[in-house]
């Protein structure tokens, strides 16, 4: 998703907040799986975090409570979202840096990290750039580090057009707290910007980059958490 698209999406942020509050995209289940992965790997040990496409950090910030962070770096294209993220992350006692930057640019510029986290953002990249993402992430992860990838995915035999149609149909029947205008805005955004892949393709790209998937959580067939670590 380019910068203008990111800014346009921020203007329907209230709609996305309703989606999160109603757990329509399974943020609660995915968040619990993220927190469990962090606890299993790091326990009480400190770790650094690079959050790519962080948005306002409203869903990730609460998951970091109870952990000891060495540093947190968040990157997003939308400055308004970053301003909100600064408030949501204000309780952290570690250094916090928020940058207006795209995912691949910030990943290339970053130093080594224990955690690379991205939530509902990677699907905006075309397939070749997803492969570049995995290669860069593999180079930036410390030994024993984790890449936590929360995202929408296509079913294995589903075309992109079929995914768009099926997801919009599911959305209109499932996200009943949204009015028709809000549903239309989300569908317009995803049809014009969303390029999700099947889980098998993401795993193959990660493996080619030198990462192995160590867990997969799928609370709904199109919403998943994949956890990768250096092979």
GROMACS .gro file of C-alpha atoms in nm:
model
  231
    1UNK     CA    1   0.000   0.000   0.000
    2UNK     CA    2   0.148   0.334  -0.106
    3UNK     CA    3   0.145   0.649   0.104
    4UNK     CA    4  -0.174   0.806  -0.041
    5UNK     CA    5  -0.362   0.479   0.009
    6UNK     CA    6  -0.236   0.455   0.366
    7UNK     CA    7  -0.351   0.808   0.440
    8UNK     CA    8  -0.692   0.745   0.283
    9UNK     CA    9  -0.729   0.436   0.498
   10UNK     CA   10  -0.646   0.635   0.808
   11UNK     CA   11  -0.950   0.849   0.741
   12UNK     CA   12  -1.170   0.541   0.798
   13UNK     CA   13  -0.972   0.455   1.113
   14UNK     CA   14  -1.287   0.483   1.324
   15UNK     CA   15  -1.437   0.205   1.114
   16UNK     CA   16  -1.130  -0.012   1.170
   17UNK     CA   17  -1.154   0.060   1.541
   18UNK     CA   18  -1.507  -0.083   1.533
   19UNK     CA   19  -1.375  -0.391   1.353
   20UNK     CA   20  -1.114  -0.442   1.624
   21UNK     CA   21  -1.354  -0.373   1.911
   22UNK     CA   22  -1.600  -0.629   1.776
   23UNK     CA   23  -1.319  -0.880   1.711
   24UNK     CA   24  -1.437  -0.925   1.353
   25UNK     CA   25  -1.081  -0.999   1.232
   26UNK     CA   26  -0.998  -1.220   1.531
   27UNK     CA   27  -0.752  -0.979   1.690
   28UNK     CA   28  -0.819  -1.131   2.032
   29UNK     CA   29  -0.731  -1.486   1.930
   30UNK     CA   30  -0.435  -1.376   1.721
   31UNK     CA   31  -0.313  -1.147   1.998
   32UNK     CA   32  -0.327  -1.431   2.250
   33UNK     CA   33  -0.119  -1.645   2.014
   34UNK     CA   34   0.135  -1.363   1.969
   35UNK     CA   35   0.170  -1.317   2.344
   36UNK     CA   36   0.211  -1.691   2.395
   37UNK     CA   37   0.486  -1.703   2.132
   38UNK     CA   38   0.670  -1.416   2.301
   39UNK     CA   39   0.637  -1.574   2.644
   40UNK     CA   40   0.754  -1.915   2.523
   41UNK     CA   41   1.060  -1.777   2.347
   42UNK     CA   42   1.173  -1.498   2.580
   43UNK     CA   43   1.006  -1.547   2.917
   44UNK     CA   44   1.147  -1.272   3.139
   45UNK     CA   45   1.445  -1.199   2.913
   46UNK     CA   46   1.455  -0.857   2.746
   47UNK     CA   47   1.413  -0.830   2.370
   48UNK     CA   48   1.402  -0.567   2.097
   49UNK     CA   49   1.101  -0.513   1.870
   50UNK     CA   50   1.065  -0.382   1.516
   51UNK     CA   51   0.695  -0.326   1.435
   52UNK     CA   52   0.640  -0.278   1.062
   53UNK     CA   53   0.317  -0.112   0.952
   54UNK     CA   54   0.251  -0.037   1.318
   55UNK     CA   55  -0.043   0.197   1.263
   56UNK     CA   56  -0.162   0.331   1.596
   57UNK     CA   57  -0.018   0.024   1.778
   58UNK     CA   58  -0.350  -0.010   1.961
   59UNK     CA   59  -0.368  -0.388   1.924
   60UNK     CA   60   0.002  -0.466   1.974
   61UNK     CA   61   0.084  -0.232   2.263
   62UNK     CA   62  -0.129  -0.423   2.519
   63UNK     CA   63   0.041  -0.750   2.419
   64UNK     CA   64   0.378  -0.612   2.529
   65UNK     CA   65   0.264  -0.550   2.885
   66UNK     CA   66   0.447  -0.775   3.130
   67UNK     CA   67   0.753  -0.814   2.909
   68UNK     CA   68   1.090  -0.643   2.938
   69UNK     CA   69   1.177  -0.461   2.617
   70UNK     CA   70   1.522  -0.336   2.522
   71UNK     CA   71   1.373  -0.112   2.253
   72UNK     CA   72   1.067  -0.063   2.036
   73UNK     CA   73   1.079   0.075   1.682
   74UNK     CA   74   0.758   0.128   1.488
   75UNK     CA   75   0.725   0.226   1.123
   76UNK     CA   76   0.418   0.335   0.930
   77UNK     CA   77   0.342   0.555   0.631
   78UNK     CA   78   0.077   0.759   0.809
   79UNK     CA   79   0.201   1.024   1.052
   80UNK     CA   80  -0.141   1.063   1.210
   81UNK     CA   81  -0.136   0.695   1.304
   82UNK     CA   82   0.215   0.732   1.447
   83UNK     CA   83   0.097   1.021   1.664
   84UNK     CA   84  -0.165   0.789   1.815
   85UNK     CA   85   0.094   0.512   1.851
   86UNK     CA   86   0.312   0.742   2.062
   87UNK     CA   87   0.028   0.769   2.313
   88UNK     CA   88  -0.058   0.400   2.309
   89UNK     CA   89   0.306   0.305   2.368
   90UNK     CA   90   0.367   0.573   2.628
   91UNK     CA   91   0.371   0.325   2.916
   92UNK     CA   92   0.683   0.146   2.783
   93UNK     CA   93   0.998   0.214   2.985
   94UNK     CA   94   1.232   0.126   2.697
   95UNK     CA   95   1.345   0.362   2.419
   96UNK     CA   96   1.061   0.407   2.166
   97UNK     CA   97   1.125   0.530   1.812
   98UNK     CA   98   0.845   0.592   1.563
   99UNK     CA   99   0.927   0.653   1.198
  100UNK     CA  100   0.725   0.755   0.896
  101UNK     CA  101   0.860   0.491   0.659
  102UNK     CA  102   0.754   0.198   0.444
  103UNK     CA  103   0.805  -0.159   0.559
  104UNK     CA  104   1.089  -0.260   0.330
  105UNK     CA  105   1.272   0.070   0.368
  106UNK     CA  106   1.266   0.055   0.746
  107UNK     CA  107   1.357  -0.313   0.748
  108UNK     CA  108   1.662  -0.240   0.532
  109UNK     CA  109   1.766   0.052   0.753
  110UNK     CA  110   1.716  -0.121   1.088
  111UNK     CA  111   1.975  -0.292   1.300
  112UNK     CA  112   1.950  -0.651   1.427
  113UNK     CA  113   1.625  -0.732   1.607
  114UNK     CA  114   1.493  -1.002   1.837
  115UNK     CA  115   1.134  -0.956   1.718
  116UNK     CA  116   1.009  -0.842   1.380
  117UNK     CA  117   0.633  -0.802   1.398
  118UNK     CA  118   0.385  -0.705   1.131
  119UNK     CA  119   0.007  -0.723   1.149
  120UNK     CA  120  -0.231  -0.704   0.853
  121UNK     CA  121   0.027  -0.518   0.646
  122UNK     CA  122   0.236  -0.763   0.442
  123UNK     CA  123  -0.060  -0.847   0.216
  124UNK     CA  124  -0.029  -0.500   0.061
  125UNK     CA  125   0.298  -0.599  -0.105
  126UNK     CA  126   0.304  -0.780  -0.442
  127UNK     CA  127   0.440  -1.135  -0.442
  128UNK     CA  128   0.802  -1.052  -0.541
  129UNK     CA  129   0.828  -0.786  -0.269
  130UNK     CA  130   0.699  -1.032  -0.010
  131UNK     CA  131   0.994  -1.254  -0.101
  132UNK     CA  132   1.225  -0.955  -0.053
  133UNK     CA  133   1.063  -0.892   0.283
  134UNK     CA  134   1.141  -1.243   0.404
  135UNK     CA  135   1.501  -1.217   0.281
  136UNK     CA  136   1.553  -0.889   0.463
  137UNK     CA  137   1.384  -1.016   0.779
  138UNK     CA  138   1.607  -1.323   0.784
  139UNK     CA  139   1.912  -1.098   0.765
  140UNK     CA  140   1.793  -0.872   1.047
  141UNK     CA  141   1.679  -1.132   1.300
  142UNK     CA  142   1.915  -1.215   1.581
  143UNK     CA  143   1.984  -1.587   1.644
  144UNK     CA  144   1.675  -1.726   1.812
  145UNK     CA  145   1.470  -1.424   1.710
  146UNK     CA  146   1.114  -1.440   1.583
  147UNK     CA  147   0.927  -1.304   1.285
  148UNK     CA  148   0.561  -1.274   1.387
  149UNK     CA  149   0.338  -1.241   1.083
  150UNK     CA  150  -0.031  -1.169   1.143
  151UNK     CA  151  -0.220  -1.139   0.818
  152UNK     CA  152  -0.504  -1.237   0.593
  153UNK     CA  153  -0.439  -1.530   0.360
  154UNK     CA  154  -0.602  -1.685   0.059
  155UNK     CA  155  -0.715  -2.045   0.054
  156UNK     CA  156  -0.483  -2.272  -0.143
  157UNK     CA  157  -0.706  -2.304  -0.450
  158UNK     CA  158  -0.845  -1.949  -0.441
  159UNK     CA  159  -0.762  -1.680  -0.696
  160UNK     CA  160  -0.717  -1.319  -0.587
  161UNK     CA  161  -1.045  -1.218  -0.750
  162UNK     CA  162  -1.223  -1.506  -0.576
  163UNK     CA  163  -1.069  -1.401  -0.246
  164UNK     CA  164  -1.186  -1.041  -0.287
  165UNK     CA  165  -1.539  -1.153  -0.371
  166UNK     CA  166  -1.558  -1.411  -0.092
  167UNK     CA  167  -1.410  -1.183   0.170
  168UNK     CA  168  -1.647  -0.898   0.087
  169UNK     CA  169  -1.944  -1.137   0.098
  170UNK     CA  170  -1.825  -1.271   0.435
  171UNK     CA  171  -1.764  -0.918   0.564
  172UNK     CA  172  -2.114  -0.800   0.476
  173UNK     CA  173  -2.270  -1.097   0.652
  174UNK     CA  174  -2.035  -1.100   0.952
  175UNK     CA  175  -1.952  -0.738   1.038
  176UNK     CA  176  -2.309  -0.654   1.128
  177UNK     CA  177  -2.223  -0.361   1.357
  178UNK     CA  178  -2.097  -0.165   1.055
  179UNK     CA  179  -2.337   0.026   0.835
  180UNK     CA  180  -2.342  -0.029   0.460
  181UNK     CA  181  -2.120   0.275   0.395
  182UNK     CA  182  -1.855   0.145   0.633
  183UNK     CA  183  -1.870  -0.200   0.478
  184UNK     CA  184  -1.838  -0.045   0.131
  185UNK     CA  185  -1.531   0.155   0.239
  186UNK     CA  186  -1.353  -0.155   0.367
  187UNK     CA  187  -1.440  -0.353   0.055
  188UNK     CA  188  -1.320  -0.073  -0.170
  189UNK     CA  189  -0.992  -0.061   0.021
  190UNK     CA  190  -0.927  -0.434   0.008
  191UNK     CA  191  -1.021  -0.476  -0.360
  192UNK     CA  192  -0.782  -0.195  -0.455
  193UNK     CA  193  -0.497  -0.272  -0.215
  194UNK     CA  194  -0.505  -0.626  -0.074
  195UNK     CA  195  -0.284  -0.893  -0.232
  196UNK     CA  196  -0.291  -1.186   0.012
  197UNK     CA  197  -0.114  -1.514  -0.059
  198UNK     CA  198  -0.187  -1.874   0.039
  199UNK     CA  199  -0.006  -1.991   0.354
  200UNK     CA  200   0.195  -2.238   0.147
  201UNK     CA  201   0.346  -1.962  -0.069
  202UNK     CA  202   0.442  -1.752   0.233
  203UNK     CA  203   0.604  -2.053   0.396
  204UNK     CA  204   0.797  -2.134   0.076
  205UNK     CA  205   0.921  -1.776   0.048
  206UNK     CA  206   1.029  -1.778   0.412
  207UNK     CA  207   1.211  -2.109   0.372
  208UNK     CA  208   1.390  -1.981   0.062
  209UNK     CA  209   1.507  -1.684   0.271
  210UNK     CA  210   1.647  -1.910   0.546
  211UNK     CA  211   1.354  -1.901   0.788
  212UNK     CA  212   1.156  -2.191   0.928
  213UNK     CA  213   0.797  -2.172   1.044
  214UNK     CA  214   0.768  -2.301   1.400
  215UNK     CA  215   0.398  -2.243   1.459
  216UNK     CA  216   0.080  -2.149   1.278
  217UNK     CA  217  -0.242  -2.026   1.435
  218UNK     CA  218  -0.555  -1.991   1.220
  219UNK     CA  219  -0.857  -1.878   1.425
  220UNK     CA  220  -1.040  -1.826   1.097
  221UNK     CA  221  -0.951  -1.965   0.757
  222UNK     CA  222  -0.851  -1.623   0.619
  223UNK     CA  223  -0.682  -1.479   0.930
  224UNK     CA  224  -0.359  -1.629   1.063
  225UNK     CA  225  -0.043  -1.593   1.269
  226UNK     CA  226   0.275  -1.751   1.132
  227UNK     CA  227   0.581  -1.758   1.356
  228UNK     CA  228   0.920  -1.792   1.187
  229UNK     CA  229   1.274  -1.815   1.323
  230UNK     CA  230   1.614  -1.840   1.153
  231UNK     CA  231   1.677  -2.197   1.035
   0.00000   0.00000   0.00000
